[in-house]
Short mmCIF file of C-alpha atoms in Angstrom, two decimals:
data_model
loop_
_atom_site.label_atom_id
_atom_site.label_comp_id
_atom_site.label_asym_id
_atom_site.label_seq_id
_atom_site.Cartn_x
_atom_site.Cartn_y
_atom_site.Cartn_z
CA UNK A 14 -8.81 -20.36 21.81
CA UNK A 15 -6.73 -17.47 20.81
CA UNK A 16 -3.42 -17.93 18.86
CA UNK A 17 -0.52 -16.85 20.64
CA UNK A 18 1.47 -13.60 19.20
CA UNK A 19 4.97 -13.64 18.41
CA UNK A 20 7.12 -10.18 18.78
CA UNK A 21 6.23 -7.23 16.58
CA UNK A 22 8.63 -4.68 15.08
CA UNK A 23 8.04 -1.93 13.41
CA UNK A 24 11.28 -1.08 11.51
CA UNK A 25 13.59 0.97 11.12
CA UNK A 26 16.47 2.85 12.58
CA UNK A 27 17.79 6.12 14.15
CA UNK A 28 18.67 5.90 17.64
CA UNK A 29 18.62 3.43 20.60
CA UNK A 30 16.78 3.32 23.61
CA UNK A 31 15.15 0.05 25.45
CA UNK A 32 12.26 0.07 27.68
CA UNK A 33 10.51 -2.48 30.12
CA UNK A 34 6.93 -2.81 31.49
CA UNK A 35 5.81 -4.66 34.04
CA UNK A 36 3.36 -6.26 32.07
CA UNK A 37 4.62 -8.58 29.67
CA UNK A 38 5.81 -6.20 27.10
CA UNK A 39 9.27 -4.83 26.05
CA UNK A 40 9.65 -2.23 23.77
CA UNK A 41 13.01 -0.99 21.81
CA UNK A 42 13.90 1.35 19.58
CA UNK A 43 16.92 0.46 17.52
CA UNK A 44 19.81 1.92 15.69
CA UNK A 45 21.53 0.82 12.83
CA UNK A 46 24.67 1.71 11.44
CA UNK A 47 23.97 4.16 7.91
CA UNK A 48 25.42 1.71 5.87
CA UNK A 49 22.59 -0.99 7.35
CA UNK A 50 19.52 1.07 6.89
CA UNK A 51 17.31 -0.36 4.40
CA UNK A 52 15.77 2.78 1.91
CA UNK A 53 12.77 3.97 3.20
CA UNK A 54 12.86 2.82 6.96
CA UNK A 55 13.63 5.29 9.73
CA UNK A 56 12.59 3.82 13.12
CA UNK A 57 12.82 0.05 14.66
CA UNK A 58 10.51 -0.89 17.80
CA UNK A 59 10.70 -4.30 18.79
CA UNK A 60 7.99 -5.68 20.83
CA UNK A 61 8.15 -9.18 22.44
CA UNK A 62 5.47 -11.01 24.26
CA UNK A 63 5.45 -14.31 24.64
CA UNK A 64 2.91 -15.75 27.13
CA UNK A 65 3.01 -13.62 29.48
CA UNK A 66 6.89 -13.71 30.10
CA UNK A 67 8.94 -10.48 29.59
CA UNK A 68 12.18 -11.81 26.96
CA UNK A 69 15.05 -10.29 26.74
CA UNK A 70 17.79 -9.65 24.78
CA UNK A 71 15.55 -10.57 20.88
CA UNK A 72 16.37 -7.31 19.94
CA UNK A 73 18.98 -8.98 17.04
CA UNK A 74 15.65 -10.08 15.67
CA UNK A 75 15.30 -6.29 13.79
CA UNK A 76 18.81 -6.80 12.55
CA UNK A 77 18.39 -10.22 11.14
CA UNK A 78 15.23 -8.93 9.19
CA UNK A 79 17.63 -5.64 7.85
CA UNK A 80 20.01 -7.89 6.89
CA UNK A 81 17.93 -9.96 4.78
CA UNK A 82 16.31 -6.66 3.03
CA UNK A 83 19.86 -5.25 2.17
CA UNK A 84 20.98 -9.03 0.81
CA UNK A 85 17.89 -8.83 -1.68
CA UNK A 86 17.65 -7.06 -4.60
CA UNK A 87 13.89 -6.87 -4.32
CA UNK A 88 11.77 -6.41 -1.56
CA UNK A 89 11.57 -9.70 0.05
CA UNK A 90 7.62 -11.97 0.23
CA UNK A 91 5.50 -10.43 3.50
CA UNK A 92 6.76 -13.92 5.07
CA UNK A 93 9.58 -15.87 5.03
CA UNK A 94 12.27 -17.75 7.42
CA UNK A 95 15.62 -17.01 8.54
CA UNK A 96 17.91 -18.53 11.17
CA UNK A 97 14.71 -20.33 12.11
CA UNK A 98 12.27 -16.90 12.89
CA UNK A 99 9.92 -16.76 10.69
CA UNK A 100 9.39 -13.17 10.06
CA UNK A 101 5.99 -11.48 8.67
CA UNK A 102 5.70 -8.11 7.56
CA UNK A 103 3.62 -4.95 6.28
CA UNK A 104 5.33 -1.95 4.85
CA UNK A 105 3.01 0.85 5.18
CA UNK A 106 4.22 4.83 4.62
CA UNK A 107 8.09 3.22 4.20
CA UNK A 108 7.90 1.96 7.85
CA UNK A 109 8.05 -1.78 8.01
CA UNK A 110 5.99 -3.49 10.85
CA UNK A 111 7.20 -7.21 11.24
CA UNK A 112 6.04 -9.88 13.23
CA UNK A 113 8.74 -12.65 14.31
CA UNK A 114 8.08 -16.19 15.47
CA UNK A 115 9.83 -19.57 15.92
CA UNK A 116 6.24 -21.26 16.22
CA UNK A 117 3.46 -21.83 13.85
CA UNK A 118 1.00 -19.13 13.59
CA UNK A 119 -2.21 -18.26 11.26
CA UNK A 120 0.20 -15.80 8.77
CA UNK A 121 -3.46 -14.46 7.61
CA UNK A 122 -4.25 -13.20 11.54
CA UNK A 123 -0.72 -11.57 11.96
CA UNK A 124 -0.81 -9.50 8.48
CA UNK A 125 -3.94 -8.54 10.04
CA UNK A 126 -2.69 -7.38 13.38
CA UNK A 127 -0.40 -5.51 11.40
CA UNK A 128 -2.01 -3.52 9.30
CA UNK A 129 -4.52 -3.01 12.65
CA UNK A 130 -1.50 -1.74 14.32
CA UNK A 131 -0.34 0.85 11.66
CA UNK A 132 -3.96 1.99 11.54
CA UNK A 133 -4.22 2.60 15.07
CA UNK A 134 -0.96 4.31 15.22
CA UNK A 135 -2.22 6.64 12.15
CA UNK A 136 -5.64 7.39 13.87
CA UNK A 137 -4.23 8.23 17.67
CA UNK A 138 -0.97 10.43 16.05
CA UNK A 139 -2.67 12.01 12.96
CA UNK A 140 -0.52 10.60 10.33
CA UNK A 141 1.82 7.32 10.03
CA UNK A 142 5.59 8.93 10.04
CA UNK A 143 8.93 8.28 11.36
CA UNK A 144 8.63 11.83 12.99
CA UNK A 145 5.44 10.75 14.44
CA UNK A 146 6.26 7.43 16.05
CA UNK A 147 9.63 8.87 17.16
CA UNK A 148 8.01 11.92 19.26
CA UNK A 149 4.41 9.76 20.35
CA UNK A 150 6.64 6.43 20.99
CA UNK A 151 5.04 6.84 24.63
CA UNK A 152 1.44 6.35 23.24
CA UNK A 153 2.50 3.62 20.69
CA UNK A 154 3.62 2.08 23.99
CA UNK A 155 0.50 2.18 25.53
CA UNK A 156 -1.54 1.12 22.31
CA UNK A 157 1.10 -1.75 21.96
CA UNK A 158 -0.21 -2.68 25.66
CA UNK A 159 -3.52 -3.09 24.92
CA UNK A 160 -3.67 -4.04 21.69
CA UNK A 161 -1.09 -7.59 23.06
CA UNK A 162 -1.62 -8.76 26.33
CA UNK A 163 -0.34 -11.82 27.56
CA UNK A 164 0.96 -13.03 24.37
CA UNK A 165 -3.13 -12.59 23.06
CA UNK A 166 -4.65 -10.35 20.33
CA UNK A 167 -7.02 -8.14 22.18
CA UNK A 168 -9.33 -5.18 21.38
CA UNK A 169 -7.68 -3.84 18.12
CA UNK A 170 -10.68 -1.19 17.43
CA UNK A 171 -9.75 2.55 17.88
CA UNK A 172 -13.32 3.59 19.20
CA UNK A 173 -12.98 0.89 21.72
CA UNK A 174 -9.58 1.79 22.56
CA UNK A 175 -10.74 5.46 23.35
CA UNK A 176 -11.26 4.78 27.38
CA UNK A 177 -8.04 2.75 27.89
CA UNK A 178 -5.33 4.69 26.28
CA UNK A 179 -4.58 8.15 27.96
CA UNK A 180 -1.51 9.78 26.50
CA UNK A 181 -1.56 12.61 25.06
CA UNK A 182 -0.28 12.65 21.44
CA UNK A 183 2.29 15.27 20.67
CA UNK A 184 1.78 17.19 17.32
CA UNK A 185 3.97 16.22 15.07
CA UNK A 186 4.70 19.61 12.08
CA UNK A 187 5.02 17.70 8.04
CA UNK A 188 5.52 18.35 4.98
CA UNK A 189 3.65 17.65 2.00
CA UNK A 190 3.24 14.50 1.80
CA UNK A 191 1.26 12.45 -1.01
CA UNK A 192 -1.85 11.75 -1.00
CA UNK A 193 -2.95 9.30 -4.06
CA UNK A 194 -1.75 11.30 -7.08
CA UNK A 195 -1.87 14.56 -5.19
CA UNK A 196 0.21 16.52 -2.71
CA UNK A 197 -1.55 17.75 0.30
CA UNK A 198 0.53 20.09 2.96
CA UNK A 199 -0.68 18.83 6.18
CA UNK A 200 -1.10 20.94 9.28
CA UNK A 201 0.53 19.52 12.55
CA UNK A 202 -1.90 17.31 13.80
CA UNK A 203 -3.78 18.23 16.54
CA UNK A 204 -4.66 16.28 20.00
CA UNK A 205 -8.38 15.93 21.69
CA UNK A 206 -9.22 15.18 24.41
CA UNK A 207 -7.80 11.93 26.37
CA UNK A 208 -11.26 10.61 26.57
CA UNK A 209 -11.98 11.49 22.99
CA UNK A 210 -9.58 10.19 20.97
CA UNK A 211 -8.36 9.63 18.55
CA UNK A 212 -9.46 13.46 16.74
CA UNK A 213 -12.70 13.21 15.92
CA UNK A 214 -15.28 15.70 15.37
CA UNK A 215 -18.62 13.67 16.35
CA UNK A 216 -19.46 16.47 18.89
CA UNK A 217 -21.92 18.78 18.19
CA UNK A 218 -20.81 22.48 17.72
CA UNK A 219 -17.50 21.28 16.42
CA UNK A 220 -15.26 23.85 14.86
CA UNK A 221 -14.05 21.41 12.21
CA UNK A 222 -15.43 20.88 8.88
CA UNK A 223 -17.64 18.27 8.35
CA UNK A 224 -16.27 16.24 5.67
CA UNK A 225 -16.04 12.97 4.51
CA UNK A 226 -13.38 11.07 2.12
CA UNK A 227 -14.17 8.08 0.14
CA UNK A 228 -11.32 6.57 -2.29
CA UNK A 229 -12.08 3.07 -4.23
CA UNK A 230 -8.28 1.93 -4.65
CA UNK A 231 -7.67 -0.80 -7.31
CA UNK A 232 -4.29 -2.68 -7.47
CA UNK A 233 -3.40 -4.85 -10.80
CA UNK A 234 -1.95 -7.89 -11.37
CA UNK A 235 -1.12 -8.77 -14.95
CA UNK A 236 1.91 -10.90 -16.91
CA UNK A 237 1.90 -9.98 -20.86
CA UNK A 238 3.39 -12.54 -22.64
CA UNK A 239 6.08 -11.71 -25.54
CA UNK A 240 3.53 -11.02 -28.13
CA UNK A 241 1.12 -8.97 -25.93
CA UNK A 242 -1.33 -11.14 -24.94
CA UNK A 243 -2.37 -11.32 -21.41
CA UNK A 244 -1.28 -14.66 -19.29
CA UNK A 245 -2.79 -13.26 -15.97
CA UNK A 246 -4.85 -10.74 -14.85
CA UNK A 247 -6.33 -9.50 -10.88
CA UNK A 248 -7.60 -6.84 -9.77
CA UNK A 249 -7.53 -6.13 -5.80
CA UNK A 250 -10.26 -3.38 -5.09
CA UNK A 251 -10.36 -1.73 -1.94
CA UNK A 252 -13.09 1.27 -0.77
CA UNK A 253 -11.79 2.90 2.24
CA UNK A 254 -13.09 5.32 3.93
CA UNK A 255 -12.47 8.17 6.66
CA UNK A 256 -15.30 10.65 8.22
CA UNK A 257 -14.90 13.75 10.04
CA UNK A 258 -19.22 13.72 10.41
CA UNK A 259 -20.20 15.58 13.34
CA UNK A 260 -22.95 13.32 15.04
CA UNK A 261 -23.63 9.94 14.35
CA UNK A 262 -25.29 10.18 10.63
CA UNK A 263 -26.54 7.53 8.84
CA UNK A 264 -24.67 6.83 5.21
CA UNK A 265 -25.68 4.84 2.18
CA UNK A 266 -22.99 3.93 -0.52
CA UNK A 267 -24.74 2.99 -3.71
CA UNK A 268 -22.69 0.43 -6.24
CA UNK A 269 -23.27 -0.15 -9.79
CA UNK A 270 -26.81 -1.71 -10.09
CA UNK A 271 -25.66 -4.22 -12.50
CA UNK A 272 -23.00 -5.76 -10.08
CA UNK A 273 -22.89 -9.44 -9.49
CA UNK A 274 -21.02 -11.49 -7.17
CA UNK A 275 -19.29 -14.79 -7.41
CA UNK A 276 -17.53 -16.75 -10.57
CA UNK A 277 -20.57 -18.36 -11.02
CA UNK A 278 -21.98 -15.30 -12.83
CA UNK A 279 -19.34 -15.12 -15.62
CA UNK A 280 -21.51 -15.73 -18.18
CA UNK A 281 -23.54 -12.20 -16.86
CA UNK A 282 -22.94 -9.34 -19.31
CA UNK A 283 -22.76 -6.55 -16.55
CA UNK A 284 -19.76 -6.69 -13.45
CA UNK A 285 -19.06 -9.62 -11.98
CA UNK A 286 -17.01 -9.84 -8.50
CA UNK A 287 -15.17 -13.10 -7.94
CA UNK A 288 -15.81 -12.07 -3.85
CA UNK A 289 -15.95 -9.39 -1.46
CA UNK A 290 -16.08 -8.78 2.04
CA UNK A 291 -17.37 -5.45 4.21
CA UNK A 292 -16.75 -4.07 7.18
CA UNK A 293 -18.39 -5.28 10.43
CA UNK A 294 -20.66 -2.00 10.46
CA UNK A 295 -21.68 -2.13 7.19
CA UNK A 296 -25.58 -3.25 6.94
CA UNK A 297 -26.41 -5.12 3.77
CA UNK A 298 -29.88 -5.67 4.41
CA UNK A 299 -30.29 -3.55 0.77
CA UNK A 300 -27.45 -4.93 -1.01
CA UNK A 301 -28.98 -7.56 -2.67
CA UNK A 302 -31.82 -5.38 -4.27
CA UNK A 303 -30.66 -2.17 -4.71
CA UNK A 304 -26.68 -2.33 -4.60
CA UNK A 305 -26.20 0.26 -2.10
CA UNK A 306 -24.67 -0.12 1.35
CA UNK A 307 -26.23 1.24 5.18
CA UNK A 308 -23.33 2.35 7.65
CA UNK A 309 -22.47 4.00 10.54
CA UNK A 310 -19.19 4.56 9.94
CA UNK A 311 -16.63 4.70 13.35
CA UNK A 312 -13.79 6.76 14.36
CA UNK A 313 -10.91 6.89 12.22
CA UNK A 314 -10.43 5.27 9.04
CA UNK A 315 -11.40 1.89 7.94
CA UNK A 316 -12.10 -0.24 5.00
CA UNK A 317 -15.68 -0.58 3.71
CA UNK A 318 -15.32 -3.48 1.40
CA UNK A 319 -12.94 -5.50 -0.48
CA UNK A 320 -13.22 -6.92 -3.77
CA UNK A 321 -11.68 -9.09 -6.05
CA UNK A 322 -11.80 -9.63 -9.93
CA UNK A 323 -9.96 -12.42 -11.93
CA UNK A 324 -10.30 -13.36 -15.64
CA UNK A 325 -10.34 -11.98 -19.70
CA UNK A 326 -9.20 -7.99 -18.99
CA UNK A 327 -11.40 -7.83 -22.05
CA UNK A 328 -14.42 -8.07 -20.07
CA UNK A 329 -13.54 -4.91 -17.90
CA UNK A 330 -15.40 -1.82 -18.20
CA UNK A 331 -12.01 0.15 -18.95
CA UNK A 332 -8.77 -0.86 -20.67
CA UNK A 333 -5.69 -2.13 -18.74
CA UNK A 334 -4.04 1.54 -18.45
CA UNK A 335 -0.08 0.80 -19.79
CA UNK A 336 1.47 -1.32 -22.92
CA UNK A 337 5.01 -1.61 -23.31
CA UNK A 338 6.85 -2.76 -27.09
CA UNK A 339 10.57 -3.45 -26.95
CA UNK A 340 12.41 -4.12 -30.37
CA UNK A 341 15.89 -4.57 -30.81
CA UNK A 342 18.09 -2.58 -33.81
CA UNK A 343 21.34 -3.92 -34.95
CA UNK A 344 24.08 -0.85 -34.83
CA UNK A 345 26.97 -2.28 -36.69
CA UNK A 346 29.16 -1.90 -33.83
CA UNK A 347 30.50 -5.14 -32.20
CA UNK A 348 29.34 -6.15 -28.76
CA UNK A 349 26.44 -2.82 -28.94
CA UNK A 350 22.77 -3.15 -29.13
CA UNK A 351 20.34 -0.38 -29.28
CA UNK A 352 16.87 -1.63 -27.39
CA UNK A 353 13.86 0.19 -28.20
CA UNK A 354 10.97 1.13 -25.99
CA UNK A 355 7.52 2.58 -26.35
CA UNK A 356 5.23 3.32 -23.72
CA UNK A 357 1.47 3.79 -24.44
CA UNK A 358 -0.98 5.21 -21.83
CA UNK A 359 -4.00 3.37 -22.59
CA UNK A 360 -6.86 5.34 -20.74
CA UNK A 361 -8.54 8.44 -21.66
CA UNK A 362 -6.62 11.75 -22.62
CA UNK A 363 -8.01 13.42 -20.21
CA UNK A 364 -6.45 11.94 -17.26
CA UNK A 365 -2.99 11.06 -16.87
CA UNK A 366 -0.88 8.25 -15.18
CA UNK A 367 1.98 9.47 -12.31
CA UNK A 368 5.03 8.36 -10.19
CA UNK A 369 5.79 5.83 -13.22
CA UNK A 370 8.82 3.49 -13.43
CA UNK A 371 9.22 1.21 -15.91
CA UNK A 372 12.41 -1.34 -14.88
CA UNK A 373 14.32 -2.99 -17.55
CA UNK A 374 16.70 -5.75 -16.90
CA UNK A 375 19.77 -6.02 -19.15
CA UNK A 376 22.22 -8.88 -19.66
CA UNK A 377 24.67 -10.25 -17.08
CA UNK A 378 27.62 -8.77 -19.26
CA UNK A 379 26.26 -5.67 -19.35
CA UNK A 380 29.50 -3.28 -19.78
CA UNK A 381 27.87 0.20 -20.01
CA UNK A 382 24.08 1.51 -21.00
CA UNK A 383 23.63 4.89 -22.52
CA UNK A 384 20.37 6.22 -23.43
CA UNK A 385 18.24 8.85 -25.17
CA UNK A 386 14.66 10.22 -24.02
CA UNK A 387 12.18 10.83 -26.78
CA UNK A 388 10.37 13.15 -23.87
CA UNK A 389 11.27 16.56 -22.12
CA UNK A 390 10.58 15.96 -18.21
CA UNK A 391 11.43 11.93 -18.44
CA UNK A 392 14.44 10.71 -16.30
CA UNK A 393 16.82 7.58 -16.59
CA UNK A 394 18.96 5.93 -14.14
CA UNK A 395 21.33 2.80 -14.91
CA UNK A 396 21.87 0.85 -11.40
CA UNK A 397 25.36 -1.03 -12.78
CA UNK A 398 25.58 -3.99 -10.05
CA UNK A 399 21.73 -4.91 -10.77
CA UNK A 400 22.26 -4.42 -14.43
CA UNK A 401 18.89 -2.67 -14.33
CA UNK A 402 17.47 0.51 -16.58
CA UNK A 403 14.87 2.54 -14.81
CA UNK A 404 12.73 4.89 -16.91
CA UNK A 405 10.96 7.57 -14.40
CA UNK A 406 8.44 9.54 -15.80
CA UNK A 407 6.41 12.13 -13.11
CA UNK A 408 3.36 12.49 -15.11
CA UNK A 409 2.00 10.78 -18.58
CA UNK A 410 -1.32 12.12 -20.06
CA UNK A 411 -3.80 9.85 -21.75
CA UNK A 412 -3.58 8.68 -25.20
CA UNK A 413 0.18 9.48 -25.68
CA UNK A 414 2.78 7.57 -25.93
CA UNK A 415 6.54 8.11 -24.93
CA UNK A 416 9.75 6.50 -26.30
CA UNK A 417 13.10 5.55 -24.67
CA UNK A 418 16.22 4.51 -26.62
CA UNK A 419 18.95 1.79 -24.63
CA UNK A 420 22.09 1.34 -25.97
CA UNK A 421 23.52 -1.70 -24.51
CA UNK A 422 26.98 -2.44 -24.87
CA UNK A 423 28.03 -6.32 -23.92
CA UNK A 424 31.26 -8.59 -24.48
CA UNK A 425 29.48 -10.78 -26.89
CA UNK A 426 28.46 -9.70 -30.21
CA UNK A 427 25.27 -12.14 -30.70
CA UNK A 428 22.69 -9.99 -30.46
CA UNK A 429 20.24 -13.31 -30.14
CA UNK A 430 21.88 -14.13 -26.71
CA UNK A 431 21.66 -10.63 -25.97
CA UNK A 432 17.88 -10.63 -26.82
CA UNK A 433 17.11 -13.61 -24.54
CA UNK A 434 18.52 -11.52 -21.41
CA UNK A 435 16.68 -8.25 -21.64
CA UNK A 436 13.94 -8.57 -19.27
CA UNK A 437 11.41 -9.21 -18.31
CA UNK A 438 10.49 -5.26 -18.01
CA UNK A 439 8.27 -4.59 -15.14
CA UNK A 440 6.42 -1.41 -13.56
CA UNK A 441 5.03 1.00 -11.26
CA UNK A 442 2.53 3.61 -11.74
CA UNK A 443 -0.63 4.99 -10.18
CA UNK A 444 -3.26 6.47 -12.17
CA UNK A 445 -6.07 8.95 -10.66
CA UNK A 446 -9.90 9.29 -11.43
CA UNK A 447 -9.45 5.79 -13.15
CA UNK A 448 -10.16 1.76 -12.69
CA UNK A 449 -10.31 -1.05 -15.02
CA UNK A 450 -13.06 -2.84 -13.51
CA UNK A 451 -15.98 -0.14 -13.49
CA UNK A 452 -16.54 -0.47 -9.79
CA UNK A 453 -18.61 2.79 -9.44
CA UNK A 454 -19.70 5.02 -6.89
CA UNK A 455 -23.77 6.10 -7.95
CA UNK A 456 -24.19 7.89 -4.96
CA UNK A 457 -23.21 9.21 -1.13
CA UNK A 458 -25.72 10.23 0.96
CA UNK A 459 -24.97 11.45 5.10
CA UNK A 460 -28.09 11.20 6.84
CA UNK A 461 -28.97 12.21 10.10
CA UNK A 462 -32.82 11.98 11.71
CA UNK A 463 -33.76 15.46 13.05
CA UNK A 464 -31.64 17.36 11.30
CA UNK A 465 -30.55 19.18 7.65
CA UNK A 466 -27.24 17.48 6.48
CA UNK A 467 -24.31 19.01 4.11
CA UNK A 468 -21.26 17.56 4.56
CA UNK A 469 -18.56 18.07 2.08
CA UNK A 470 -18.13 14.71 0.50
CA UNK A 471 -14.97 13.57 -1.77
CA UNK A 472 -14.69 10.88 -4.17
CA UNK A 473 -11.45 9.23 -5.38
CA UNK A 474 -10.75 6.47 -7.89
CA UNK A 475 -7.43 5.12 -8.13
CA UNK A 476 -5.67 2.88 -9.89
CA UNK A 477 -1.99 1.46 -8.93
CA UNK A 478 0.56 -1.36 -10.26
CA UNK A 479 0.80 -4.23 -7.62
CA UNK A 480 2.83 -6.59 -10.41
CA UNK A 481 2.28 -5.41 -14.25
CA UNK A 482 5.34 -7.45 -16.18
CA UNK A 483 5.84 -7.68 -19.88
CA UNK A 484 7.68 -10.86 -21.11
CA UNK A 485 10.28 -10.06 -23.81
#
């Protein structure tokens, strides 16, 4: 039996406008005063269905879940309970898609539906924007529709979705927007056919190139302790994938040969999974000899596998990519102490790490916080009421290192209690062409029986900082 769906919003918040369907679906889109919008969020839709009864008036739901982001001085856990909702959420492209609920549901299905939601928005609009919902909020309508019916999870597959939804999507014109560690200026996106959508390019004769991406994205967990050594270490690894193929080609993925699966293999010198998982089209009838993966991949883009790796960082193929030092200098002036911090880029100096932030915490009695960059380009911002130092630096190279000077002043003059309230320092980064694991792609091969095959074919690694903390 299927679980019954609570209300979805997507959040945000620009303007208002409420809509009603016949069917058991009510869609809003909010507005928020400027002083209530969350950073990052532009547009709220609230959908509520509830076995197979239109509700009204849960639209306070979206400011409930704004009021609890603005009360928090981090980004609240994908679940949690307020006012007794229990609200579940994704943030994907700074839009936040929430589920809400006052009964008990599988939170593992509904992060799913979630992120199946954004997807399908992404694939049927071209790209996952506040401009783009705003404009297409017709067609998000209609894939809302089919996607929930009766208070049920239906068909949640864009390919299957193709003969059901029929709106038009309108192009939406953006800027450049990022794209992993790189900036791409994207053309307004352009519609196909009703019949054909989302935009693909399967049809023979098509005018579009035939292409297709491939990024392996790794995300890393990891708590240093105060002398270095590592407490904790993950690594999520994703390999997604999106194909603008003309026809319906054939493509095998190979994987590092030595690759071995489960925790039972830790002993194995070569890579060692903890798990994975593939995509429903994925055939793995030559995984188990040869590594390598059969597909036929489907419209749109999707995830090909998922991976996870736990244990000694020492057995990775690469080094962890960032270590932070901290040491404290006595200045001789009461109530002032000048914190010291080094940043090394651990991986090779030919690539380089980007949109880092490396956050600081400082003492409660924090009165002021000056500073002084060791590095042209490097940016500092002191957020007074969190007591926080941010260190933003656009782009690091390999093998460097870069230095940042604090000078704290506080009302008390022991610099030990002032020591034992600096930190934890935490941060952010993404690194391209790089992973710790040594997850490899050997090869990419597009197939198709009858005919010569050259698609263009792009490769990404990336690495990014899920949690990376350093314990003073």
């Amino acid at each position: 039996m299927a679980e019954q769906l609570p209300s979805v919003i997507a959040s945000g918040a620009y303007f208002s406008l409420s809509l009603s369907l016949s069917l058991s679906l009510s869609l809003s889109l909010c507005a928020l005063p400027n002083h209530h919008r969350p950073t990052g969020s532009a547009i709220a839709i609230a959908v509520t269905v509830i076995a197979g009864q239109l509700r009204q008036g849960e639209a306070g739901t979206s400011e409930i879940f704004f009021r609890k982001l603005k009360t928090m001085s981090e980004e609240p856990p994908p679940i949690f309970h307020v006012e007794g909702i229990h609200f579940i959420y994704v943030k994907r492209n700074s839009l936040y898609f929430v589920a809400t609920t006052k009964f008990n549901v599988a939170p593992a299905m509904m992060l799913e539906l979630l992120h199946r939601i954004a997807n399908l928005i992404k694939d049927y609009t071209g790209v996952l924007s506040e401009e783009s919902i705003r404009v297409n909020f017709v067609l998000v309508y209609e894939l809302l529709d089919e996607v929930i019916d009766f208070g049920y999870g239906q068909i949640t597959a864009t390919e299957a979705l193709k003969a059901h939804v029929h709106k038009e999507p309108v192009p939406v014109a953006t800027e450049a927007v990022a794209l992993g560690s790189r900036r791409l200026d994207k053309k307004k996106s352009v519609p196909s056919n009703a019949p054909n959508k989302p935009i693909s390019l399967r049809q023979h004769g098509s005018t579009g190139k035939n292409e297709i991406f491939l990024d392996l994205l790794e995300r890393l967990t990891v708590l240093f302790g105060p002398q270095g050594s590592i407490v904790r270490c993950e690594i999520d690894g994703a390999i997604h994938m999106k194909s603008f193929l003309h026809g319906t080609p054939e493509i095998m993925l190979g994987l590092n040969q030595d690759l071995q699966v489960g925790q039972d293999n830790r002993s194995f010198t070569g890579l060692v999974l903890d798990d994975c998982n593939f995509h429903e089209c994925v055939n793995l009838e030559a995984f188990e000899g040869s590594r390598s993966l059969s597909l036929r991949p489907p419209d749109g883009e999707f995830t090909v596998m998922n991976y996870r790796i736990s244990g000694e960082a020492s057995g990775f193929a690469n080094p962890l990519p960032f270590k932070v030092s901290i040491a404290f200098e006595e200045t001789g002036t009461p109530g002032r102490t000048d914190v010291l911090l080094k940043l090394d880029a651990e991986f090779p100096m030919k690539l380089h790490g980007a949109n880092i932030v490396v956050r600081t915490p400082l003492p409660k009695g924090t009165s002021s916080c000056g500073h002084e960059l060791g590095t042209p380009g490097h940016s500092f911002e002191y957020k007074k009421e969190e007591k926080m130092a941010l260190w933003k630096i656009p782009k690091m190279m390999g093998s460097t290192s870069a230095y940042l000077r604090l000078r704290v002043s506080t009302a008390v003059e022991d610099q030990a209690s002032v020591k034992k309230e600096v930190g934890p320092i935490s941060m952010e980064f993404e690194v391209p062409m790089f992973v710790c694991s040594g997850v490899n792609i050997r090869f990419l091969t597009v197939t198709e029986r009858g005919r010569k095959y050259t698609p263009f074919r792009w490769v990404r690694y990336i690495t990014h900082s899920d949690s990376y903390v350093f314990r003073i």
